[in-house]
Amino acid sequence: MNQHARADLAPIPFIDIAAQRRRLGHAIDDAVARVLAHCQFILGPEVREVEADLAAFCGARHVITCASGTDALLLPLLAKGIGPGDAVICPSFTFCATAEAVALLGATPVFADIDEVTFNLDPAAVEVAIATARQLALVPKALIPVDLFGQPADHAALAAIARAEGLFVLDDAAQAFGAGYRNRRIGTLADATATSFFPAKPLGVYGDGGAVFTDDDELAAVMRSLRVHGEGRDKYDCVRVGLNGRFDTVQAAVLIEKLKIFPEEIAARERIARRYSAGLAEVATVPRVPEGATSVWAQYTIRLAPSRRDFLAATLKAQGIPTAVYYAKPVHRQEAYRRFPVAGGSLPVSDRLAEEVISLPMHAYLDEPTQDRIIDAVRNALGS
Ligand SMILES: Cc1ncc(COP(=O)(O)O)c(C=O)c1O
């Protein structure tokens, strides 16, 4: 180690998973030890327990945990029989898994543009996407709003379109479990909701994991079957083609403990986001959360002129402050997805945001002196 290293240049983590691990300490060790003692590693009692805890947390009638956020997207689409000839409308300014679940089933993702302020699906663009799908002789079947960076999409407006068009709505809340919308929690705003417990998510485990939420009894039963190879009466009675999509019992035990402190962590994230916005509003475009919605702040993302973004990233990096760009390349520009249709022929807002966004360190354990160091560094770099 460089003995002359300056404290004000010490590296700051982008997400400090270790800080939470220190806080939870023995609670996690004991929870994992209990699983190691009872040895019910596949769909053990902790899986059922955490499903009940998650349902109580968000108010959903059914929670089906699964192996990843990607499986949580796949299970409801598979259960609804989405496949070749079907169009599923989704944003392009998202992680590729949103469209991947659609493409894996042989259906066609139709990419729609987003609102410049919330970074989430623009309801007007969804109407354009429906028209684009029909022009291509595809049948619009489903809509996947993404609650990007932890902030809920405009669910009321999107649900109205979906109702009028007969679309199934699958909320991709991989980044947003814990957020709120009109006095309801994410998990209850769509026909089905998918979330991810990837370690870096606001509610993450120590490996992969995910869950689907729904109030629909029949859909829930089909997804439970699909999660275990399409089982019927038992595992050796296959009534549909499914997958091995089960949530690991050890991870369920971890999640039970993490969920207990999640409300406090959500409050901390909110406090930290407000401090960022107060410190940075003068020098950058800071996030805005519409009235009636609350974000869980999976990312704290500002916007800058493209020419200043690289400069800011390099300047902060030299001071030990990491940044990230989600997403430099929207999904419709990725090699694997270029062949899929784009609503109305272009996505100008998605393309522009891809050049302007930059995310700063964000997690529930970001203390004020460290955050002040980040705020000062951004302000200095941007010349204020
Ligand atoms: C918007 C979105 N959808 C889906 C996923 C997929 O989740 P997982 O990595 O748990 O499969 C992610 C995770 O990064 C995501 O951010």
Short mmCIF file of C-alpha atoms and ligand atoms in Angstrom, two decimals:
data_model
loop_
_atom_site.label_atom_id
_atom_site.label_comp_id
_atom_site.label_asym_id
_atom_site.label_seq_id
_atom_site.Cartn_x
_atom_site.Cartn_y
_atom_site.Cartn_z
CA MET A 1 0.00 0.00 0.00
CA ASN A 2 1.22 3.50 -0.78
CA GLN A 3 2.02 5.00 2.60
CA HIS A 4 1.57 8.44 1.11
CA ALA A 5 -1.98 7.63 -0.04
CA ARG A 6 -4.22 10.50 0.92
CA ALA A 7 -7.42 9.78 2.87
CA ASP A 8 -9.33 12.08 0.54
CA LEU A 9 -8.33 9.85 -2.39
CA ALA A 10 -9.10 6.51 -0.70
CA PRO A 11 -11.31 4.37 -2.96
CA ILE A 12 -15.04 4.54 -2.28
CA PRO A 13 -17.15 1.48 -3.17
CA PHE A 14 -19.91 1.99 -5.74
CA ILE A 15 -22.16 -0.31 -3.69
CA ASP A 16 -20.91 -1.38 -0.25
CA ILE A 17 -22.28 -4.88 0.20
CA ALA A 18 -19.70 -5.54 2.92
CA ALA A 19 -21.10 -2.76 5.14
CA GLN A 20 -24.48 -4.47 5.26
CA ARG A 21 -22.80 -7.82 5.83
CA ARG A 22 -21.01 -6.36 8.87
CA ARG A 23 -24.29 -5.02 10.22
CA LEU A 24 -26.14 -8.32 9.84
CA GLY A 25 -23.20 -10.41 11.11
CA HIS A 26 -24.37 -13.34 13.20
CA ALA A 27 -27.99 -13.12 12.07
CA ILE A 28 -26.93 -14.28 8.61
CA ASP A 29 -24.40 -16.81 9.91
CA ASP A 30 -27.06 -18.35 12.15
CA ALA A 31 -29.69 -18.39 9.40
CA VAL A 32 -27.33 -20.19 7.01
CA ALA A 33 -26.26 -22.58 9.80
CA ARG A 34 -29.91 -23.55 10.37
CA VAL A 35 -30.22 -24.59 6.71
CA LEU A 36 -26.96 -26.51 6.91
CA ALA A 37 -28.38 -28.30 9.95
CA HIS A 38 -31.75 -29.30 8.49
CA CYS A 39 -30.33 -30.07 5.02
CA GLN A 40 -33.55 -29.29 3.10
CA PHE A 41 -31.60 -27.47 0.42
CA ILE A 42 -34.26 -27.59 -2.30
CA LEU A 43 -37.46 -25.66 -1.57
CA GLY A 44 -36.84 -25.94 2.16
CA PRO A 45 -38.96 -24.26 4.84
CA GLU A 46 -37.12 -20.92 4.47
CA VAL A 47 -38.37 -20.64 0.88
CA ARG A 48 -42.00 -20.82 2.00
CA GLU A 49 -41.26 -18.51 4.92
CA VAL A 50 -39.66 -15.80 2.80
CA GLU A 51 -42.47 -16.02 0.24
CA ALA A 52 -44.93 -15.25 3.05
CA ASP A 53 -42.70 -12.42 4.31
CA LEU A 54 -42.43 -10.89 0.83
CA ALA A 55 -46.20 -11.14 0.33
CA ALA A 56 -46.79 -9.40 3.66
CA PHE A 57 -44.25 -6.73 2.77
CA CYS A 58 -45.83 -5.68 -0.51
CA GLY A 59 -49.41 -6.88 -0.23
CA ALA A 60 -49.36 -9.32 -3.15
CA ARG A 61 -51.57 -12.41 -2.86
CA HIS A 62 -48.99 -14.83 -4.27
CA VAL A 63 -45.20 -14.77 -4.27
CA ILE A 64 -43.31 -17.36 -6.27
CA THR A 65 -39.59 -17.13 -5.58
CA CYS A 66 -37.28 -18.35 -8.31
CA ALA A 67 -33.66 -18.68 -9.38
CA SER A 68 -33.13 -15.17 -10.82
CA GLY A 69 -34.82 -12.00 -11.96
CA THR A 70 -34.56 -13.34 -15.49
CA ASP A 71 -36.55 -16.45 -14.54
CA ALA A 72 -39.04 -14.16 -12.80
CA LEU A 73 -39.65 -12.53 -16.19
CA LEU A 74 -39.70 -15.83 -18.04
CA LEU A 75 -42.18 -17.64 -15.76
CA PRO A 76 -45.22 -15.36 -16.26
CA LEU A 77 -44.61 -15.02 -20.02
CA LEU A 78 -44.29 -18.80 -20.31
CA ALA A 79 -47.41 -19.28 -18.17
CA LYS A 80 -49.37 -16.95 -20.47
CA GLY A 81 -48.28 -18.95 -23.52
CA ILE A 82 -46.46 -16.01 -25.15
CA GLY A 83 -44.60 -17.23 -28.22
CA PRO A 84 -43.94 -16.87 -31.94
CA GLY A 85 -46.10 -14.26 -33.67
CA ASP A 86 -46.70 -12.38 -30.41
CA ALA A 87 -45.39 -8.89 -29.76
CA VAL A 88 -44.30 -7.85 -26.28
CA ILE A 89 -43.75 -4.14 -25.84
CA CYS A 90 -40.86 -3.08 -23.62
CA PRO A 91 -38.35 -0.27 -23.24
CA SER A 92 -34.88 -0.44 -24.78
CA PHE A 93 -33.27 1.68 -22.08
CA THR A 94 -33.00 -1.23 -19.63
CA PHE A 95 -30.86 -4.28 -18.88
CA CYS A 96 -31.03 -6.81 -21.73
CA ALA A 97 -32.85 -9.40 -19.57
CA THR A 98 -36.14 -7.52 -20.06
CA ALA A 99 -36.15 -8.31 -23.78
CA GLU A 100 -34.24 -11.57 -23.41
CA ALA A 101 -37.16 -13.31 -21.69
CA VAL A 102 -39.39 -12.37 -24.63
CA ALA A 103 -36.91 -13.42 -27.32
CA LEU A 104 -36.15 -16.74 -25.61
CA LEU A 105 -39.82 -17.68 -26.01
CA GLY A 106 -39.73 -16.92 -29.73
CA ALA A 107 -41.92 -13.84 -29.30
CA THR A 108 -40.91 -10.42 -30.60
CA PRO A 109 -39.86 -7.61 -28.29
CA VAL A 110 -41.04 -4.30 -29.74
CA PHE A 111 -38.97 -1.51 -28.25
CA ALA A 112 -40.75 1.67 -27.20
CA ASP A 113 -39.29 5.00 -26.16
CA ILE A 114 -39.21 6.42 -22.65
CA ASP A 115 -40.06 9.56 -20.77
CA GLU A 116 -37.08 11.89 -20.52
CA VAL A 117 -37.68 12.75 -16.85
CA THR A 118 -38.45 9.33 -15.32
CA PHE A 119 -36.45 7.18 -17.84
CA ASN A 120 -39.51 4.87 -17.89
CA LEU A 121 -41.89 3.81 -20.70
CA ASP A 122 -43.72 6.71 -22.26
CA PRO A 123 -47.42 5.72 -22.56
CA ALA A 124 -47.68 7.56 -25.89
CA ALA A 125 -44.76 5.50 -27.21
CA VAL A 126 -46.56 2.30 -26.17
CA GLU A 127 -49.44 3.26 -28.49
CA VAL A 128 -46.91 3.73 -31.29
CA ALA A 129 -45.39 0.32 -30.48
CA ILE A 130 -48.80 -1.35 -30.70
CA ALA A 131 -49.28 0.16 -34.17
CA THR A 132 -45.77 -0.91 -35.23
CA ALA A 133 -46.45 -4.47 -34.07
CA ARG A 134 -49.70 -4.65 -36.04
CA GLN A 135 -48.01 -3.28 -39.17
CA LEU A 136 -45.61 -6.22 -38.89
CA ALA A 137 -48.54 -8.66 -38.55
CA LEU A 138 -47.61 -9.41 -34.95
CA VAL A 139 -50.26 -9.75 -32.26
CA PRO A 140 -49.62 -7.41 -29.32
CA LYS A 141 -49.99 -9.65 -26.26
CA ALA A 142 -48.08 -8.12 -23.39
CA LEU A 143 -46.42 -5.02 -22.04
CA ILE A 144 -43.34 -4.96 -19.82
CA PRO A 145 -42.87 -1.66 -18.04
CA VAL A 146 -39.51 -1.43 -16.27
CA ASP A 147 -39.23 0.55 -13.01
CA LEU A 148 -35.78 1.78 -13.91
CA PHE A 149 -33.21 2.67 -11.26
CA GLY A 150 -35.83 1.98 -8.58
CA GLN A 151 -38.49 4.41 -9.73
CA PRO A 152 -41.98 3.17 -10.66
CA ALA A 153 -43.17 3.61 -14.23
CA ASP A 154 -46.42 5.47 -14.97
CA HIS A 155 -48.44 2.38 -14.05
CA ALA A 156 -51.90 3.97 -14.10
CA ALA A 157 -51.51 5.27 -17.66
CA LEU A 158 -49.89 2.04 -18.84
CA ALA A 159 -52.62 -0.10 -17.23
CA ALA A 160 -55.29 1.95 -19.01
CA ILE A 161 -53.67 1.26 -22.39
CA ALA A 162 -53.20 -2.42 -21.53
CA ARG A 163 -56.87 -2.75 -20.52
CA ALA A 164 -58.05 -1.10 -23.73
CA GLU A 165 -55.79 -3.29 -25.87
CA GLY A 166 -56.16 -6.53 -23.90
CA LEU A 167 -52.46 -6.70 -23.02
CA PHE A 168 -51.01 -8.69 -20.12
CA VAL A 169 -48.84 -6.40 -17.98
CA LEU A 170 -45.62 -7.79 -16.49
CA ASP A 171 -43.85 -5.23 -14.36
CA ASP A 172 -40.05 -5.63 -14.54
CA ALA A 173 -39.29 -4.44 -11.03
CA ALA A 174 -35.85 -6.07 -10.88
CA GLN A 175 -34.48 -2.73 -9.67
CA ALA A 176 -37.51 -1.47 -7.80
CA PHE A 177 -38.81 -3.86 -5.15
CA GLY A 178 -39.52 -1.63 -2.13
CA ALA A 179 -40.65 1.37 -4.19
CA GLY A 180 -44.15 2.82 -3.89
CA TYR A 181 -46.83 4.14 -6.20
CA ARG A 182 -50.08 5.78 -5.12
CA ASN A 183 -50.01 4.23 -1.66
CA ARG A 184 -49.26 0.76 -3.00
CA ARG A 185 -46.04 -1.13 -3.12
CA ILE A 186 -44.33 -2.54 -6.17
CA GLY A 187 -45.53 -6.11 -6.55
CA THR A 188 -49.21 -5.18 -6.76
CA LEU A 189 -49.32 -2.79 -9.71
CA ALA A 190 -49.49 -5.18 -12.67
CA ASP A 191 -50.92 -8.58 -13.61
CA ALA A 192 -47.56 -9.97 -12.54
CA THR A 193 -44.38 -8.37 -11.21
CA ALA A 194 -40.86 -9.73 -11.50
CA THR A 195 -38.00 -8.79 -9.22
CA SER A 196 -34.36 -9.77 -8.80
CA PHE A 197 -32.36 -10.50 -5.66
CA PHE A 198 -29.01 -10.12 -7.46
CA PRO A 199 -26.53 -8.97 -4.76
CA ALA A 200 -26.30 -5.37 -6.03
CA LYS A 201 -30.06 -4.82 -6.07
CA PRO A 202 -31.68 -2.80 -3.25
CA LEU A 203 -32.86 -6.13 -1.78
CA GLY A 204 -30.16 -8.59 -2.79
CA VAL A 205 -28.97 -11.97 -1.55
CA TYR A 206 -25.53 -13.62 -1.69
CA GLY A 207 -26.00 -15.12 -5.12
CA ASP A 208 -28.76 -15.21 -7.71
CA GLY A 209 -32.46 -15.10 -6.93
CA GLY A 210 -35.75 -13.56 -7.92
CA ALA A 211 -39.49 -13.61 -7.35
CA VAL A 212 -42.77 -13.18 -9.19
CA PHE A 213 -45.75 -11.48 -7.54
CA THR A 214 -49.36 -11.81 -8.65
CA ASP A 215 -52.91 -11.69 -7.31
CA ASP A 216 -54.07 -14.20 -9.96
CA ASP A 217 -54.60 -17.65 -8.37
CA GLU A 218 -54.49 -19.58 -11.62
CA LEU A 219 -51.40 -17.80 -12.93
CA ALA A 220 -49.65 -18.42 -9.60
CA ALA A 221 -50.43 -22.15 -9.73
CA VAL A 222 -49.09 -22.47 -13.29
CA MET A 223 -45.90 -20.58 -12.39
CA ARG A 224 -45.31 -22.80 -9.35
CA SER A 225 -45.54 -25.79 -11.67
CA LEU A 226 -43.29 -24.21 -14.32
CA ARG A 227 -40.67 -23.42 -11.68
CA VAL A 228 -40.22 -27.17 -11.12
CA HIS A 229 -40.05 -28.53 -14.68
CA GLY A 230 -43.78 -28.13 -15.25
CA GLU A 231 -44.65 -30.61 -12.51
CA GLY A 232 -48.21 -31.84 -11.99
CA ARG A 233 -49.06 -33.99 -8.98
CA ASP A 234 -45.35 -34.30 -8.26
CA LYS A 235 -41.96 -33.81 -9.87
CA TYR A 236 -42.27 -37.01 -11.91
CA ASP A 237 -45.60 -35.97 -13.40
CA CYS A 238 -44.82 -33.44 -16.15
CA VAL A 239 -47.88 -31.55 -17.32
CA ARG A 240 -46.15 -28.65 -19.10
CA VAL A 241 -42.69 -27.78 -20.40
CA GLY A 242 -41.01 -25.81 -17.63
CA LEU A 243 -37.60 -25.15 -16.18
CA ASN A 244 -35.51 -25.61 -13.08
CA GLY A 245 -36.16 -22.16 -11.67
CA ARG A 246 -36.19 -22.72 -7.92
CA PHE A 247 -34.86 -20.28 -5.34
CA ASP A 248 -32.06 -21.73 -3.24
CA THR A 249 -32.95 -22.42 0.41
CA VAL A 250 -29.67 -20.91 1.68
CA GLN A 251 -30.45 -17.70 -0.20
CA ALA A 252 -33.99 -17.71 1.19
CA ALA A 253 -32.52 -17.86 4.71
CA VAL A 254 -30.31 -14.86 3.86
CA LEU A 255 -33.26 -12.97 2.40
CA ILE A 256 -35.39 -13.48 5.53
CA GLU A 257 -32.75 -11.60 7.53
CA LYS A 258 -32.23 -8.90 4.92
CA LEU A 259 -35.94 -8.19 4.60
CA LYS A 260 -36.08 -7.37 8.33
CA ILE A 261 -33.83 -4.33 7.85
CA PHE A 262 -35.09 -3.39 4.37
CA PRO A 263 -37.54 -0.65 5.52
CA GLU A 264 -34.69 1.11 7.37
CA GLU A 265 -32.46 0.77 4.33
CA ILE A 266 -35.14 2.21 2.06
CA ALA A 267 -35.38 5.25 4.37
CA ALA A 268 -31.58 5.62 4.31
CA ARG A 269 -31.51 5.46 0.50
CA GLU A 270 -34.19 8.15 0.34
CA ARG A 271 -32.22 10.38 2.72
CA ILE A 272 -29.03 9.89 0.71
CA ALA A 273 -30.78 10.60 -2.60
CA ARG A 274 -32.20 13.85 -1.19
CA ARG A 275 -28.74 14.94 -0.01
CA TYR A 276 -27.31 14.22 -3.45
CA SER A 277 -30.04 16.22 -5.14
CA ALA A 278 -29.63 19.16 -2.75
CA GLY A 279 -25.88 19.20 -3.42
CA LEU A 280 -25.94 18.64 -7.16
CA ALA A 281 -29.05 20.30 -8.58
CA GLU A 282 -27.03 23.39 -9.52
CA VAL A 283 -24.47 21.52 -11.62
CA ALA A 284 -26.38 18.63 -13.21
CA THR A 285 -29.88 17.40 -14.04
CA VAL A 286 -30.82 15.43 -10.94
CA PRO A 287 -33.52 12.71 -10.78
CA ARG A 288 -37.12 13.73 -10.32
CA VAL A 289 -39.68 11.38 -8.82
CA PRO A 290 -43.26 12.24 -9.79
CA GLU A 291 -45.88 13.07 -7.15
CA GLY A 292 -47.38 9.93 -5.66
CA ALA A 293 -44.35 7.71 -6.37
CA THR A 294 -41.34 6.76 -4.24
CA SER A 295 -38.10 5.37 -5.57
CA VAL A 296 -35.97 2.74 -3.86
CA TRP A 297 -32.91 4.32 -5.52
CA ALA A 298 -31.24 1.29 -7.06
CA GLN A 299 -29.14 3.94 -8.80
CA TYR A 300 -28.67 7.65 -8.29
CA THR A 301 -28.29 8.86 -11.84
CA ILE A 302 -27.63 12.39 -13.07
CA ARG A 303 -27.61 13.76 -16.61
CA LEU A 304 -24.91 15.86 -18.22
CA ALA A 305 -23.97 17.04 -21.67
CA PRO A 306 -22.19 14.07 -23.33
CA SER A 307 -18.93 16.01 -23.62
CA ARG A 308 -18.80 16.46 -19.83
CA ARG A 309 -19.71 12.91 -18.87
CA ASP A 310 -16.37 11.29 -19.72
CA PHE A 311 -14.55 14.17 -18.09
CA LEU A 312 -16.55 13.75 -14.88
CA ALA A 313 -16.00 9.98 -14.81
CA ALA A 314 -12.23 10.38 -15.31
CA THR A 315 -11.94 13.19 -12.76
CA LEU A 316 -13.83 11.23 -10.11
CA LYS A 317 -11.92 8.04 -10.85
CA ALA A 318 -8.64 9.85 -10.21
CA GLN A 319 -10.01 10.70 -6.75
CA GLY A 320 -11.05 7.12 -5.95
CA ILE A 321 -14.73 7.72 -6.73
CA PRO A 322 -16.32 5.15 -9.05
CA THR A 323 -19.15 5.93 -11.45
CA ALA A 324 -21.11 3.75 -13.87
CA VAL A 325 -23.08 4.31 -17.03
CA TYR A 326 -26.40 2.46 -17.17
CA TYR A 327 -26.92 2.08 -20.09
CA ALA A 328 -24.37 3.24 -22.63
CA LYS A 329 -25.95 1.06 -25.33
CA PRO A 330 -29.74 0.62 -25.27
CA VAL A 331 -30.94 -2.92 -25.97
CA HIS A 332 -32.18 -2.15 -29.52
CA ARG A 333 -28.56 -1.27 -30.43
CA GLN A 334 -27.09 -4.48 -28.96
CA GLU A 335 -25.90 -7.01 -31.52
CA ALA A 336 -28.31 -9.71 -30.32
CA TYR A 337 -31.35 -7.43 -30.44
CA ARG A 338 -30.82 -5.24 -33.50
CA ARG A 339 -33.14 -7.45 -35.56
CA PHE A 340 -36.17 -6.62 -33.42
CA PRO A 341 -38.57 -3.78 -34.26
CA VAL A 342 -38.38 -0.32 -32.83
CA ALA A 343 -41.66 1.55 -32.34
CA GLY A 344 -42.07 4.25 -34.95
CA GLY A 345 -38.57 3.53 -36.37
CA SER A 346 -36.42 5.32 -33.80
CA LEU A 347 -36.03 5.87 -30.06
CA PRO A 348 -34.60 9.39 -29.75
CA VAL A 349 -35.01 9.74 -25.97
CA SER A 350 -33.39 6.36 -25.25
CA ASP A 351 -30.49 7.20 -27.54
CA ARG A 352 -29.99 10.64 -26.01
CA LEU A 353 -30.11 9.39 -22.42
CA ALA A 354 -27.58 6.69 -23.26
CA GLU A 355 -25.11 9.51 -23.95
CA GLU A 356 -26.00 11.68 -20.97
CA VAL A 357 -26.53 9.50 -17.88
CA ILE A 358 -23.99 8.72 -15.21
CA SER A 359 -24.62 7.01 -11.87
CA LEU A 360 -22.89 7.85 -8.59
CA PRO A 361 -22.15 5.55 -5.64
CA MET A 362 -25.43 4.67 -3.94
CA HIS A 363 -26.22 2.30 -1.08
CA ALA A 364 -27.88 2.48 2.32
CA TYR A 365 -24.55 2.71 4.18
CA LEU A 366 -23.09 5.76 2.41
CA ASP A 367 -22.15 7.99 5.35
CA GLU A 368 -22.38 11.77 5.18
CA PRO A 369 -18.61 12.57 5.10
CA THR A 370 -18.12 10.12 2.23
CA GLN A 371 -21.13 11.46 0.39
CA ASP A 372 -19.91 15.02 0.91
CA ARG A 373 -16.58 14.01 -0.63
CA ILE A 374 -18.47 12.75 -3.69
CA ILE A 375 -20.69 15.82 -3.91
CA ASP A 376 -17.71 18.19 -3.60
CA ALA A 377 -15.78 16.26 -6.24
CA VAL A 378 -18.70 16.41 -8.69
CA ARG A 379 -19.27 20.11 -8.05
CA ASN A 380 -15.59 20.90 -8.50
CA ALA A 381 -15.34 18.84 -11.67
CA LEU A 382 -18.36 20.50 -13.17
CA GLY A 383 -17.09 23.93 -12.26
CA SER A 384 -19.22 25.16 -9.42
C1 LIG B 1 -34.25 -4.28 -15.35
C2 LIG B 1 -33.73 -5.66 -15.09
N1 LIG B 1 -34.45 -6.72 -15.51
C3 LIG B 1 -34.04 -7.97 -15.27
C4 LIG B 1 -32.86 -8.24 -14.60
C5 LIG B 1 -32.42 -9.65 -14.44
O1 LIG B 1 -32.22 -10.04 -13.11
P1 LIG B 1 -31.21 -11.23 -12.76
O2 LIG B 1 -29.83 -10.70 -12.95
O3 LIG B 1 -31.52 -11.53 -11.33
O4 LIG B 1 -31.52 -12.36 -13.65
C6 LIG B 1 -32.08 -7.17 -14.14
C7 LIG B 1 -30.85 -7.44 -13.39
O5 LIG B 1 -29.81 -6.92 -13.55
C8 LIG B 1 -32.52 -5.84 -14.39
O6 LIG B 1 -31.81 -4.79 -13.98
#
